[in-house]
Tab-separated table of C-alpha atoms and ligand atoms in Angstrom:
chain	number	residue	atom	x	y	z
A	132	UNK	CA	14.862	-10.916	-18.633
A	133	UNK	CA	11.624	-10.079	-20.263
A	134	UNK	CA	9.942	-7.767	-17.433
A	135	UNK	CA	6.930	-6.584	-19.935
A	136	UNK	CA	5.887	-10.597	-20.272
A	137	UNK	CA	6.845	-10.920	-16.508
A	138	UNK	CA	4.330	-8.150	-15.839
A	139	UNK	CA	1.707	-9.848	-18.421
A	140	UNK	CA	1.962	-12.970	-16.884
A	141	UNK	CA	1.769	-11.370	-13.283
A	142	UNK	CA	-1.504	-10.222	-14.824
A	143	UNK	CA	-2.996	-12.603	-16.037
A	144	UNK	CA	-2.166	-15.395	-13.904
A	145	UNK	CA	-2.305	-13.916	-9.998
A	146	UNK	CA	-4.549	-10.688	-10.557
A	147	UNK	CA	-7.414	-11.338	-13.380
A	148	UNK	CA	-7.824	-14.719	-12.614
A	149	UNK	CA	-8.392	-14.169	-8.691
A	150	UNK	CA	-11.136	-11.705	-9.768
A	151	UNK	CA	-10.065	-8.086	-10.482
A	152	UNK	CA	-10.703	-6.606	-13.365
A	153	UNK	CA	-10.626	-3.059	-12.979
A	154	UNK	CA	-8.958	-1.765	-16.195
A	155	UNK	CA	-7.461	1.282	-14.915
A	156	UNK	CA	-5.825	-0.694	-12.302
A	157	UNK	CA	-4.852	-3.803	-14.784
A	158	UNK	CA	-3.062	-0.907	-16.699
A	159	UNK	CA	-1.280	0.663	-14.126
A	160	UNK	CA	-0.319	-2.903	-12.746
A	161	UNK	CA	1.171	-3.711	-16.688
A	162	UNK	CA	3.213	-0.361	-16.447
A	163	UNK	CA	4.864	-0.199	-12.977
A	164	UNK	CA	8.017	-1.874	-13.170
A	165	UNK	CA	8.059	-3.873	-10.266
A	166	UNK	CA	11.524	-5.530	-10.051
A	167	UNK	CA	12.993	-1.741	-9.814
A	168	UNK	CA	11.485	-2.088	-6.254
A	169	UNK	CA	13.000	-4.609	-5.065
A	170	UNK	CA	17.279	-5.314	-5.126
A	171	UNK	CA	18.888	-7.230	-7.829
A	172	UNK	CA	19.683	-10.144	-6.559
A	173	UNK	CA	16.006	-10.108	-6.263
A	174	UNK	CA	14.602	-9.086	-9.636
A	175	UNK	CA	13.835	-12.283	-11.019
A	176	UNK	CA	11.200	-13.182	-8.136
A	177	UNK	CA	10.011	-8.973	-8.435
A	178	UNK	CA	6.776	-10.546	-9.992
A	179	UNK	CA	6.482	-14.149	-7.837
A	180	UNK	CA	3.044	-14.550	-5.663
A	181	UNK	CA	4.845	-14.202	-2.981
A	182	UNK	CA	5.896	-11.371	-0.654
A	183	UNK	CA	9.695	-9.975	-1.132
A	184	UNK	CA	12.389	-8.775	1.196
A	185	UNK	CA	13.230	-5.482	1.137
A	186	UNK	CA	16.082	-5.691	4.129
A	187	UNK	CA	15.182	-4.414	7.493
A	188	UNK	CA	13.366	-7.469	7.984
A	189	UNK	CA	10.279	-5.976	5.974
A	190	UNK	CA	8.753	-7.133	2.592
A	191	UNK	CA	7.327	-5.690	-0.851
A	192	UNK	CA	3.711	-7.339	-0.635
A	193	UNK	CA	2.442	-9.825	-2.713
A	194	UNK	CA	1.209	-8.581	-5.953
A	195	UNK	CA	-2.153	-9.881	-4.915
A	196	UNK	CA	-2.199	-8.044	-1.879
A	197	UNK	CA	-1.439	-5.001	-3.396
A	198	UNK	CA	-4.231	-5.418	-6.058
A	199	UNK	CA	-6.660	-6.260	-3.919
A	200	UNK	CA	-6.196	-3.650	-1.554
A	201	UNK	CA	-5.855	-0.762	-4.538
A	202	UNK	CA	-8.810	-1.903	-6.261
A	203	UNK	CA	-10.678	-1.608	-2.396
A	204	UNK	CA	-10.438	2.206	-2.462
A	205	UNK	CA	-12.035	1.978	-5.742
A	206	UNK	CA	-10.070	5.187	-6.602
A	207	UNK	CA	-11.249	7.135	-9.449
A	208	UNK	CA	-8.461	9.357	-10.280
A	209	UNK	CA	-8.738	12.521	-7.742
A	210	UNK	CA	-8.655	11.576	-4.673
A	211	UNK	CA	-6.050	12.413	-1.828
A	212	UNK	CA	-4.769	9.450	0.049
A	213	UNK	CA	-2.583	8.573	2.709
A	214	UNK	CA	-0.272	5.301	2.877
A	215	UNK	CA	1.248	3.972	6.068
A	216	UNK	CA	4.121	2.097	4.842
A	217	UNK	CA	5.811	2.817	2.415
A	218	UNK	CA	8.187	-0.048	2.082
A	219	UNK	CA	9.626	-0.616	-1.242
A	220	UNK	CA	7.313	2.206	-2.563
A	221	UNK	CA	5.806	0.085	-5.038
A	222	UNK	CA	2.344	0.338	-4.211
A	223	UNK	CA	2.883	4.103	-3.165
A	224	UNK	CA	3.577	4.439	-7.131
A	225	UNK	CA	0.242	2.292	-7.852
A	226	UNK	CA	-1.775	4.663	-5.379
A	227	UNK	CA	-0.247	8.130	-7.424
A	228	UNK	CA	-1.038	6.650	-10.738
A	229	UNK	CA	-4.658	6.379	-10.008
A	230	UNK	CA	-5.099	8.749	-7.677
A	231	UNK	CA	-4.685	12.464	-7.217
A	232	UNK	CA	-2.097	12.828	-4.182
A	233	UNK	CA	-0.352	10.201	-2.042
A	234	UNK	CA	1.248	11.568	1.224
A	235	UNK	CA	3.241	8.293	2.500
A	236	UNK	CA	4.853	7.606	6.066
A	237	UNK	CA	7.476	5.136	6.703
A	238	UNK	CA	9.243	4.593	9.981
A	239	UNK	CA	12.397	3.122	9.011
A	240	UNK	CA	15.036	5.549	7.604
A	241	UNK	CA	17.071	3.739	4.991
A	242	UNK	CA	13.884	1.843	3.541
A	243	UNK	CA	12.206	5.331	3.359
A	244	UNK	CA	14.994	7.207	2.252
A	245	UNK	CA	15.787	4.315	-0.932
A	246	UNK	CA	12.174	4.250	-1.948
A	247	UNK	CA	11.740	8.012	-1.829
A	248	UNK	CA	14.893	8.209	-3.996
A	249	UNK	CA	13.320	5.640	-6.489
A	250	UNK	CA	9.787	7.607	-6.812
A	251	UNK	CA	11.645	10.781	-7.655
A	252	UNK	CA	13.900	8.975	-10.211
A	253	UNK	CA	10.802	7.939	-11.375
A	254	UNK	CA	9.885	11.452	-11.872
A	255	UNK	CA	6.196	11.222	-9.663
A	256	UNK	CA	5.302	14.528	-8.926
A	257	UNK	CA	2.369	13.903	-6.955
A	258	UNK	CA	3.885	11.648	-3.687
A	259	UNK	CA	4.552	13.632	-0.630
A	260	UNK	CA	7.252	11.628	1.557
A	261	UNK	CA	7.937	11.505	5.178
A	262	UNK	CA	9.567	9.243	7.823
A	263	UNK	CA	7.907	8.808	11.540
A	264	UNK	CA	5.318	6.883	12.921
A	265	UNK	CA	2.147	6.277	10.445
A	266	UNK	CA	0.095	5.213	13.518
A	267	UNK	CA	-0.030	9.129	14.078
A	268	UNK	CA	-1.354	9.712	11.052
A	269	UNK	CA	-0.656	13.441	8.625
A	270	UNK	CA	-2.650	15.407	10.841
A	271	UNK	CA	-1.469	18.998	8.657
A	272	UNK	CA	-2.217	17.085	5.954
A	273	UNK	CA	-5.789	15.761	6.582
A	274	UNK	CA	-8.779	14.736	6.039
A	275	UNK	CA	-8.058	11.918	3.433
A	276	UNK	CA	-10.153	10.482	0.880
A	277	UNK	CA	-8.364	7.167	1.565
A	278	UNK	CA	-6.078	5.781	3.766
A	279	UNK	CA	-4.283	2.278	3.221
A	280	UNK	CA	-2.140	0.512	6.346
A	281	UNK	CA	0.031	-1.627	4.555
A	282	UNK	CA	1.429	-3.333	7.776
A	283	UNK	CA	-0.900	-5.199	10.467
A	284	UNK	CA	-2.248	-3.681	13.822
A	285	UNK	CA	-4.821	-5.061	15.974
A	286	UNK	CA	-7.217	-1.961	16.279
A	287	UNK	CA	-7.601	0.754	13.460
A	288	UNK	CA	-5.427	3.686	14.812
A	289	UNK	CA	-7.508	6.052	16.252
A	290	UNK	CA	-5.355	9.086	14.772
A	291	UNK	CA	-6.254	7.725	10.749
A	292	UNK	CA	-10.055	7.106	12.127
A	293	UNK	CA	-10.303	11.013	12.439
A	294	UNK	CA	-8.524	11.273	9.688
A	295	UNK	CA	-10.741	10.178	7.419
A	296	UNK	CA	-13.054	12.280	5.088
A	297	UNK	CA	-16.743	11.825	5.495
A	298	UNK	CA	-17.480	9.397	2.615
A	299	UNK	CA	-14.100	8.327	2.399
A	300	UNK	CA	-12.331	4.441	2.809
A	301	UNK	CA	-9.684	3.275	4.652
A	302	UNK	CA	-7.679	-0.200	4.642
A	303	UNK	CA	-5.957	-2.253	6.413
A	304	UNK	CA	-5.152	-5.689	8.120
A	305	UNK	CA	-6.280	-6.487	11.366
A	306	UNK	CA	-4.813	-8.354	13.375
A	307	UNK	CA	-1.480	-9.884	15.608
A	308	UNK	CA	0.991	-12.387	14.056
A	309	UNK	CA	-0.152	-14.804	11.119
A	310	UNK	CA	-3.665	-14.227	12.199
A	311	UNK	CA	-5.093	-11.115	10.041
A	312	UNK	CA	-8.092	-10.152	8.499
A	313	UNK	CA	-7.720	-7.435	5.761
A	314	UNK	CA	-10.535	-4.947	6.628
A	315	UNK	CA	-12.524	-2.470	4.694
A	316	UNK	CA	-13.936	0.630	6.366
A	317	UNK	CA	-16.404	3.366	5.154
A	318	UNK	CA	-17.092	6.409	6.822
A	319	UNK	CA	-20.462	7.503	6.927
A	320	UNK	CA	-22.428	9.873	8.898
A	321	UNK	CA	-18.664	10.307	10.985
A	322	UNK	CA	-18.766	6.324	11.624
A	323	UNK	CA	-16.962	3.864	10.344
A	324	UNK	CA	-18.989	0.705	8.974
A	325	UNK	CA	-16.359	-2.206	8.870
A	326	UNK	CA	-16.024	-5.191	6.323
A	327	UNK	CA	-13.560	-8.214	6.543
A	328	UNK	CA	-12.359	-9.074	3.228
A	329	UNK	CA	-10.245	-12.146	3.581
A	330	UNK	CA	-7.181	-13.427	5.503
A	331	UNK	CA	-3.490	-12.319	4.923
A	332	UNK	CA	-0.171	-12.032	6.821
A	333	UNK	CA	1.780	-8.552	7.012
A	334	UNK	CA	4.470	-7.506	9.020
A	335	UNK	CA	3.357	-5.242	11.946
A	336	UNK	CA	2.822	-1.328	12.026
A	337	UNK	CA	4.844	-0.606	14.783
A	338	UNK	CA	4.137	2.749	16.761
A	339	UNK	CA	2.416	4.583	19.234
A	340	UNK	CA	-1.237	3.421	17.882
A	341	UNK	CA	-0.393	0.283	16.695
A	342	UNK	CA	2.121	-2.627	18.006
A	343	UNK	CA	5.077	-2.115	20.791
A	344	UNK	CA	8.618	-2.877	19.485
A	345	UNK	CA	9.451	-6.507	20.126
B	52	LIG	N1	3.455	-1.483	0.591
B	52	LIG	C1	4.851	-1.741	0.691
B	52	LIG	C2	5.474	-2.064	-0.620
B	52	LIG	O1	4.789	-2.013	-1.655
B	52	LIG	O2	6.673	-2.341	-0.636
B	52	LIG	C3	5.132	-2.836	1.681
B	52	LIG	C4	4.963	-2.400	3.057
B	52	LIG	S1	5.666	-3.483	4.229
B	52	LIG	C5	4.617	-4.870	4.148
B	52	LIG	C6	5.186	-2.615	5.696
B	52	LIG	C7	5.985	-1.362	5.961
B	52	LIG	O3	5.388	-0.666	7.050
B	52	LIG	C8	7.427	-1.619	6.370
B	52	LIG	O4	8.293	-0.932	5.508
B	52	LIG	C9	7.504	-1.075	7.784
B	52	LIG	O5	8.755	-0.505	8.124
B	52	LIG	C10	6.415	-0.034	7.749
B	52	LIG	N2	5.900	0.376	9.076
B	52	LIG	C11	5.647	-0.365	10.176
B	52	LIG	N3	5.159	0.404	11.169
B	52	LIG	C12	5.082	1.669	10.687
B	52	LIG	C13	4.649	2.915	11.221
B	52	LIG	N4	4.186	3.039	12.464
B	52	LIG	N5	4.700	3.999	10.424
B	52	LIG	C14	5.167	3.926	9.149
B	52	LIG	N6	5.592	2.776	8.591
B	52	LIG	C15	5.539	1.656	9.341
């Protein structure tokens, strides 16, 4: 299989011609080698339109999604972020090549645990890793420049509200079931202005500030 064309035609086909152009983020998008985020079996669909299972009932999103949302926090290369779901850990690699530091939170062991394992073996220096509820937020660890909820909760948190630097952006979809609206917020002046950016479908963030266990 020819991943680098994959990648190319990932590119060029579900990125560029949706509307982002962001070069640093069209690079980083060329180089990350998505099918070693998802299993085998599954490699061949790695760079599909389409969101991936990653077992546990969860999904690697859409390459899209993950695009969109990236190019959102319009990172510039030093800021520190903060990533609720870390799922595969494919967009947790995106976030530390174009930013300064990711510290990422995943709730489910064995997803956390495999994807941890891959962004060491990957060599990234600059992800910090940790398993417990993301609706809590990395309160030793804050403020953040950015902060991206890759799973969907009706209200932003209140814990990764505070959280938030003065200036800073924060992302996430909004939202119950198949009905969510992929939200941009700014802080300024220590309130949030809020954005919708489009519709989109993600699994739920499940914890004390977001949804109940079903
Ligand atoms: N961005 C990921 C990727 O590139 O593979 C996909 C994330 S997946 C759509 C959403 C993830 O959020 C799942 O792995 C899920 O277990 C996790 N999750 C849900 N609720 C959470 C919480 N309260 N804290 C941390 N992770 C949570």
């Amino acid at each position: 299989m020819d991943y680098v064309a994959l990648r190319k035609k990932m590119v060029e086909e579900h990125i560029i011609r949706r509307g982002i152009t962001t070069k640093r983020l069209l690079d980083v998008l060329l180089k990350v080698e998505r099918h070693k985020f998802v299993t085998q079996d599954l490699s061949d669909s790695a760079y599909s339109d389409f969101p991936v299972p990653i077992g546990e009932g969860q999904t690697i999103s859409q390459p899209y999604m993950v695009a969109l949302m990236t190019d959102l926090l319009n990172l510039k290369g030093e800021e520190k972020i903060l990533e609720i779901g870390t799922g595969s850990g494919y967009q947790t690699a995106i976030l530390a090549d174009l930013g300064r530091v990711v510290y990422t939170i995943e709730r489910m062991k064995n997803l956390g645990k495999n994807a941890f394992c891959l962004l060491d073996t990957l060599q990234y220096t600059n992800i910090k890793t940790k398993i417990g509820d993301g609706s809590l937020g990395w309160p030793e660890e804050a403020p953040f420049d950015r902060i991206i909820i890759t799973a969907a909760t009706a209200r932003m948190p209140l814990p990764l509200t505070e959280q938030l630097k003065e200036g800073g952006r924060i992302i996430a979809p909004l939202g119950q079931d198949f009905s969510q609206i992929l939200t941009l917020g700014e802080k300024t002046k220590g309130n949030i202005d809020y954005k919708q950016v489009c519709g989109c479908v993600f699994v739920p963030l499940v914890g004390k500030f977001g949804e109940k266990e079903k």
